PDB file of C-alpha atoms in Angstrom:
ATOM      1  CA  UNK A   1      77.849  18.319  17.291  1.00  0.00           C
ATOM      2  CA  UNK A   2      78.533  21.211  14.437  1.00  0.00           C
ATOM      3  CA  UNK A   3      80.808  23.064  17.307  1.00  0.00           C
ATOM      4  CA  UNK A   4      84.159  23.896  16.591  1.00  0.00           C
ATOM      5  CA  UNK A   5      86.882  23.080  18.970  1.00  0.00           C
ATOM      6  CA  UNK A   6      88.190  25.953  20.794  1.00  0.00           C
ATOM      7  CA  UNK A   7      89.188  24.587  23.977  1.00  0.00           C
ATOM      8  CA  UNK A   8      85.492  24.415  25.401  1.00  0.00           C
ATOM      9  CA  UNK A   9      85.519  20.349  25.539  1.00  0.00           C
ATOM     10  CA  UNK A  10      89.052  19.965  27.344  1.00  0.00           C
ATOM     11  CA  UNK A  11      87.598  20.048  30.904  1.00  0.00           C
ATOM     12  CA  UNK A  12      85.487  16.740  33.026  1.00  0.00           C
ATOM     13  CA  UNK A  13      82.081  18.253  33.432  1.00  0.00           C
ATOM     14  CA  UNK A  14      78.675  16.584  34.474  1.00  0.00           C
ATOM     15  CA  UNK A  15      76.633  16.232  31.154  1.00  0.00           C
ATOM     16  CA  UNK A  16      72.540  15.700  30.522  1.00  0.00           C
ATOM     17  CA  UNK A  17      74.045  12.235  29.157  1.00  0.00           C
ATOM     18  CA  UNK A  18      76.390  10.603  26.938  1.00  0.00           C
ATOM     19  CA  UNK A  19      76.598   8.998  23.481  1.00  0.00           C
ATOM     20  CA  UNK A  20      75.740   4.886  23.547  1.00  0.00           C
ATOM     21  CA  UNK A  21      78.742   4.884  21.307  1.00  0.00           C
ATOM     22  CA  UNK A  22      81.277   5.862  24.012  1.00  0.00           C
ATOM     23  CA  UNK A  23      80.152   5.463  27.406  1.00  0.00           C
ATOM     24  CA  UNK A  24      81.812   3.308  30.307  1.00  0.00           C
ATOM     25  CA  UNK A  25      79.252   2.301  32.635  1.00  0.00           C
ATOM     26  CA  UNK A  26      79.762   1.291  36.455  1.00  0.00           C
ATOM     27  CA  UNK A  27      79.022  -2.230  37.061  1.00  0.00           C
ATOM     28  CA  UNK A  28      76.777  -1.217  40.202  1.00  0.00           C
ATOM     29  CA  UNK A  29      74.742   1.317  38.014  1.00  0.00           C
ATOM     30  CA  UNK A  30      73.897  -1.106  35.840  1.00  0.00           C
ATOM     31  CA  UNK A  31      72.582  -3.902  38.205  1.00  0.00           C
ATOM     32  CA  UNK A  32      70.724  -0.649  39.334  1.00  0.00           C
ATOM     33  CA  UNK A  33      69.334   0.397  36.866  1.00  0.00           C
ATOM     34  CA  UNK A  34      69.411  -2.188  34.371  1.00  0.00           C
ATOM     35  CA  UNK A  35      70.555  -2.031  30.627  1.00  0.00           C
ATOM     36  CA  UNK A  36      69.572  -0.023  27.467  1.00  0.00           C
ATOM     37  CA  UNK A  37      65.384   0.018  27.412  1.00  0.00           C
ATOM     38  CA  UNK A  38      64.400  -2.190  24.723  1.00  0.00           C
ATOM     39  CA  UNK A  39      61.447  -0.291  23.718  1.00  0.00           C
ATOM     40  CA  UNK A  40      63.549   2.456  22.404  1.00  0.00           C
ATOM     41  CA  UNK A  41      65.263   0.308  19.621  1.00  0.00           C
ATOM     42  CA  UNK A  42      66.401   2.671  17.654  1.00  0.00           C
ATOM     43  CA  UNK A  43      67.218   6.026  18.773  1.00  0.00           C
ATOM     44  CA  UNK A  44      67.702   8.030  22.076  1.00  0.00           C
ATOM     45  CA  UNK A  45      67.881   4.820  24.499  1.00  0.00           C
ATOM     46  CA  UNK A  46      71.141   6.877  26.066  1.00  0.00           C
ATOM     47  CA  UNK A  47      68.746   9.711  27.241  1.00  0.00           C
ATOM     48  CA  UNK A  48      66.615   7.461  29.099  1.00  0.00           C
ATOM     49  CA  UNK A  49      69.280   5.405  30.157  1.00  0.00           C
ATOM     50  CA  UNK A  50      70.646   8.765  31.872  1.00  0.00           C
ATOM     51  CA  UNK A  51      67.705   9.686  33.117  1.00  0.00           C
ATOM     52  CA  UNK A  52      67.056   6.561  35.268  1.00  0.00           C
ATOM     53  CA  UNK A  53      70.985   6.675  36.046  1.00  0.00           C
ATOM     54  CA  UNK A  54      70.672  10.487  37.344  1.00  0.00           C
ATOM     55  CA  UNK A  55      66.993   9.694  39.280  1.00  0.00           C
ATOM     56  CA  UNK A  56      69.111   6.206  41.101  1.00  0.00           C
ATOM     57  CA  UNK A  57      71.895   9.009  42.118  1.00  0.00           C
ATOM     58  CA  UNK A  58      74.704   8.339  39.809  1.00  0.00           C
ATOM     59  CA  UNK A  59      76.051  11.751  37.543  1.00  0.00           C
ATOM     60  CA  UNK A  60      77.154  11.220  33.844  1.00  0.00           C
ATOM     61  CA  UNK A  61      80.200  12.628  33.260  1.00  0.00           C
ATOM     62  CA  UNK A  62      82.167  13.851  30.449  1.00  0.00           C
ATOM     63  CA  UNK A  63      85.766  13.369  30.301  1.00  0.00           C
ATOM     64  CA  UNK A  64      87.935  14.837  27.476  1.00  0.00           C
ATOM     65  CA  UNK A  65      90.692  11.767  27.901  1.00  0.00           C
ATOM     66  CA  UNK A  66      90.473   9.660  25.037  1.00  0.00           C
ATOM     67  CA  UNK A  67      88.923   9.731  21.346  1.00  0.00           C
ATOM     68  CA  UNK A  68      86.054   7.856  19.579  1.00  0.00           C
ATOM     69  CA  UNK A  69      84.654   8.398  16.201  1.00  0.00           C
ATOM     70  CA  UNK A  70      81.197   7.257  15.735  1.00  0.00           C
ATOM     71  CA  UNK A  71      80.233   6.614  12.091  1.00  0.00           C
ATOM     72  CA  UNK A  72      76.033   7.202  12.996  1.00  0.00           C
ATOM     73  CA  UNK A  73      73.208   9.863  12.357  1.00  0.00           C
ATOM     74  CA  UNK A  74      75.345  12.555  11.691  1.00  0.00           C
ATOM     75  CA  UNK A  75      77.522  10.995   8.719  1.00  0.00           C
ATOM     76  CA  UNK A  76      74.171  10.387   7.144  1.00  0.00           C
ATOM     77  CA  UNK A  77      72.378  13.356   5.026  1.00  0.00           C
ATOM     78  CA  UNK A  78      68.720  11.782   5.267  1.00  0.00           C
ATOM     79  CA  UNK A  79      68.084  13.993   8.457  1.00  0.00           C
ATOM     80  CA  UNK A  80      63.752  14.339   7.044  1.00  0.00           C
ATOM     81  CA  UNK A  81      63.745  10.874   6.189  1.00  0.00           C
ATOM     82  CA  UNK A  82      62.584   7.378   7.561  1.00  0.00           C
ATOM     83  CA  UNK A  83      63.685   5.651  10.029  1.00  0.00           C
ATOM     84  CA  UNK A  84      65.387   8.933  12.032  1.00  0.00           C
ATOM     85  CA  UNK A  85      62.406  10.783  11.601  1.00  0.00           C
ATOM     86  CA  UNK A  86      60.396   8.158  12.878  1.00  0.00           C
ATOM     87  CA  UNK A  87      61.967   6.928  15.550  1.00  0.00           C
ATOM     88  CA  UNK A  88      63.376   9.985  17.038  1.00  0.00           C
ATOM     89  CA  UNK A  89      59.417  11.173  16.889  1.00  0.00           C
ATOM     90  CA  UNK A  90      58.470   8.001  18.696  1.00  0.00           C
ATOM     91  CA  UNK A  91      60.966   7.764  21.277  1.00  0.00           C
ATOM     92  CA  UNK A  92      60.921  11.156  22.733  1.00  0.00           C
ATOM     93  CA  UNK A  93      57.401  10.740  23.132  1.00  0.00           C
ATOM     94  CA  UNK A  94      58.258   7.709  24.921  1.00  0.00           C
ATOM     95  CA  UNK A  95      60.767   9.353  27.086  1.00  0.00           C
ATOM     96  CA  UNK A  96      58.399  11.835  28.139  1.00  0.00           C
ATOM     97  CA  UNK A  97      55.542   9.090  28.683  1.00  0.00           C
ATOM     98  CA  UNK A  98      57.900   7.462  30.945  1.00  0.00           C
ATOM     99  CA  UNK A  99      59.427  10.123  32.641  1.00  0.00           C
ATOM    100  CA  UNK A 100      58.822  12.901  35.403  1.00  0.00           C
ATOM    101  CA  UNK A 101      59.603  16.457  36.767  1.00  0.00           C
ATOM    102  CA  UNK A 102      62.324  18.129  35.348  1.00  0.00           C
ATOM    103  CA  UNK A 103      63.410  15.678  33.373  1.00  0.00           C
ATOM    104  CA  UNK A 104      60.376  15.362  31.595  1.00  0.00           C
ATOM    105  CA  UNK A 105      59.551  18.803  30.862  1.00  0.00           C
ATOM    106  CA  UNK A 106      63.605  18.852  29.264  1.00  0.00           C
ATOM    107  CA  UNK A 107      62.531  15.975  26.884  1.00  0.00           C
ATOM    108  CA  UNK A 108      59.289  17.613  26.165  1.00  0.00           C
ATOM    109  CA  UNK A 109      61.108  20.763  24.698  1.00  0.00           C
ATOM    110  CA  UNK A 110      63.852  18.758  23.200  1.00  0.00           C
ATOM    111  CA  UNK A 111      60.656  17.018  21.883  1.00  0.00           C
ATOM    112  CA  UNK A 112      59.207  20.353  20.175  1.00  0.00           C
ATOM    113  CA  UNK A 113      62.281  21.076  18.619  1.00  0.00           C
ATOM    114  CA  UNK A 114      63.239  17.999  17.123  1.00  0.00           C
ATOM    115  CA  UNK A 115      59.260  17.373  15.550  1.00  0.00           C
ATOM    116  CA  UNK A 116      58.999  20.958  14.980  1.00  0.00           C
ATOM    117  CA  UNK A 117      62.093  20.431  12.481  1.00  0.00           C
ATOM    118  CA  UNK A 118      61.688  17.353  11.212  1.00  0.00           C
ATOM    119  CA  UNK A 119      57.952  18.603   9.980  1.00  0.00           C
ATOM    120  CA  UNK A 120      59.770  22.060   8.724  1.00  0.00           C
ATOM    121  CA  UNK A 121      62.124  19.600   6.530  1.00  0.00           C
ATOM    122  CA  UNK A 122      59.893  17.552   5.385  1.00  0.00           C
ATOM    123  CA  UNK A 123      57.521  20.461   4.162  1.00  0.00           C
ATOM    124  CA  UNK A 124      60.259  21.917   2.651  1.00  0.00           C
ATOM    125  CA  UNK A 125      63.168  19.733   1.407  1.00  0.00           C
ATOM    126  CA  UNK A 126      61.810  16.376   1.215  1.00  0.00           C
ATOM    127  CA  UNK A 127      57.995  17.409   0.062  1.00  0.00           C
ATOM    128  CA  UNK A 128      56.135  14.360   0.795  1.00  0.00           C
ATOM    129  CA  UNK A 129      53.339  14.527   2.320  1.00  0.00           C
ATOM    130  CA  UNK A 130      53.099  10.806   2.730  1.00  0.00           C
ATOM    131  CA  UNK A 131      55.893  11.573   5.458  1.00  0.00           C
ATOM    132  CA  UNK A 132      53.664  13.502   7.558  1.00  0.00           C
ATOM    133  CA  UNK A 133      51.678  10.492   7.442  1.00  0.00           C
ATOM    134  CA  UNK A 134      54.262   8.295   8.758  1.00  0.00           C
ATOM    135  CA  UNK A 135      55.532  10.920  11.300  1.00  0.00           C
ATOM    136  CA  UNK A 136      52.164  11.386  12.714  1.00  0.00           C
ATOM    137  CA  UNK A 137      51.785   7.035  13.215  1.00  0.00           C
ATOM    138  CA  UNK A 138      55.010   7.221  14.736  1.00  0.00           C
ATOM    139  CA  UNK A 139      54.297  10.045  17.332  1.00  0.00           C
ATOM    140  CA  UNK A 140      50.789   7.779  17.712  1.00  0.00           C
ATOM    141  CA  UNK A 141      53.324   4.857  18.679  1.00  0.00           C
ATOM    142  CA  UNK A 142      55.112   7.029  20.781  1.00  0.00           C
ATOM    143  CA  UNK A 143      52.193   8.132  23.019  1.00  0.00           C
ATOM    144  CA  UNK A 144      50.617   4.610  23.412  1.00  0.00           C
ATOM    145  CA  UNK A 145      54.213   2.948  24.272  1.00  0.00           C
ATOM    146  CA  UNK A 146      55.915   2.104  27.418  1.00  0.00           C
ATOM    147  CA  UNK A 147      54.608   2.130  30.833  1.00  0.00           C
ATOM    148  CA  UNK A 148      55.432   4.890  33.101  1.00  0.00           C
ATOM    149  CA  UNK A 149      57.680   4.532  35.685  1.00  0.00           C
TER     150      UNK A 149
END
């Protein structure tokens, strides 16, 4: 996202994890490891969905053979606002509830970063208050939900 294409995505290369708008699963990862987590609803369900792939064995891996176009987050200029905000807040707290090791200390500084902005944006472009309110329920959500696995 926001890179320019110079060449750098034209080669298969094992990723973190892939977009829920363009993967191709195997049919033996997914009796596995089971489906999308329902407790994620909205938001980041492909990170944990990696994560248990890459802990059962299986890579993710990006190929540059084909095209998709994903009209999602990123067409959408309410970055500071309700429900990304929210849910991405909740989830990664989630993912790092449910998660170990590495993997959970990546999600805990993807974690910082994406709070730390959100409550930078909302202080300064959005100035509501009210939305700190909600952010901080949501992180609440986020750090009583799921079991750990």
């Amino acid at each position: 996202t926001g890179q320019e294409d110079r060449g750098q995505f034209n080669e298969e290369r094992v990723v973190d994890f892939l977009s829920g708008a363009a993967m191709l699963v195997r049919a033996d990862a997914v009796k596995k490891i089971g489906l999308f987590d329902p407790q994620f609803f909205i938001y980041l369900e492909e990170l944990d969905f990696a994560a248990r792939a890459k802990q059962a064995g299986y890579k993710c891996i990006y190929s540059p053979v084909g095209q998709v176009r994903h009209k999602g987050r990123h067409s959408i200029d309410e970055r500071y606002k309700p429900p990304y905000v929210e849910g991405s807040a909740q989830n990664y707290l989630l993912l790092i509830r449910k998660h170990s090791g590495k993997q959970k200390v990546q999600f805990m500084i993807r974690a910082t970063t994406v709070i730390g902005k959100s409550i930078f944006g909302i202080i300064t472009k959005e100035k509501n208050p009210l939305q700190l309110k909600s952010l901080a329920k949501s992180m609440w959500k986020g750090l009583n939900k799921g079991n750990k696995t």
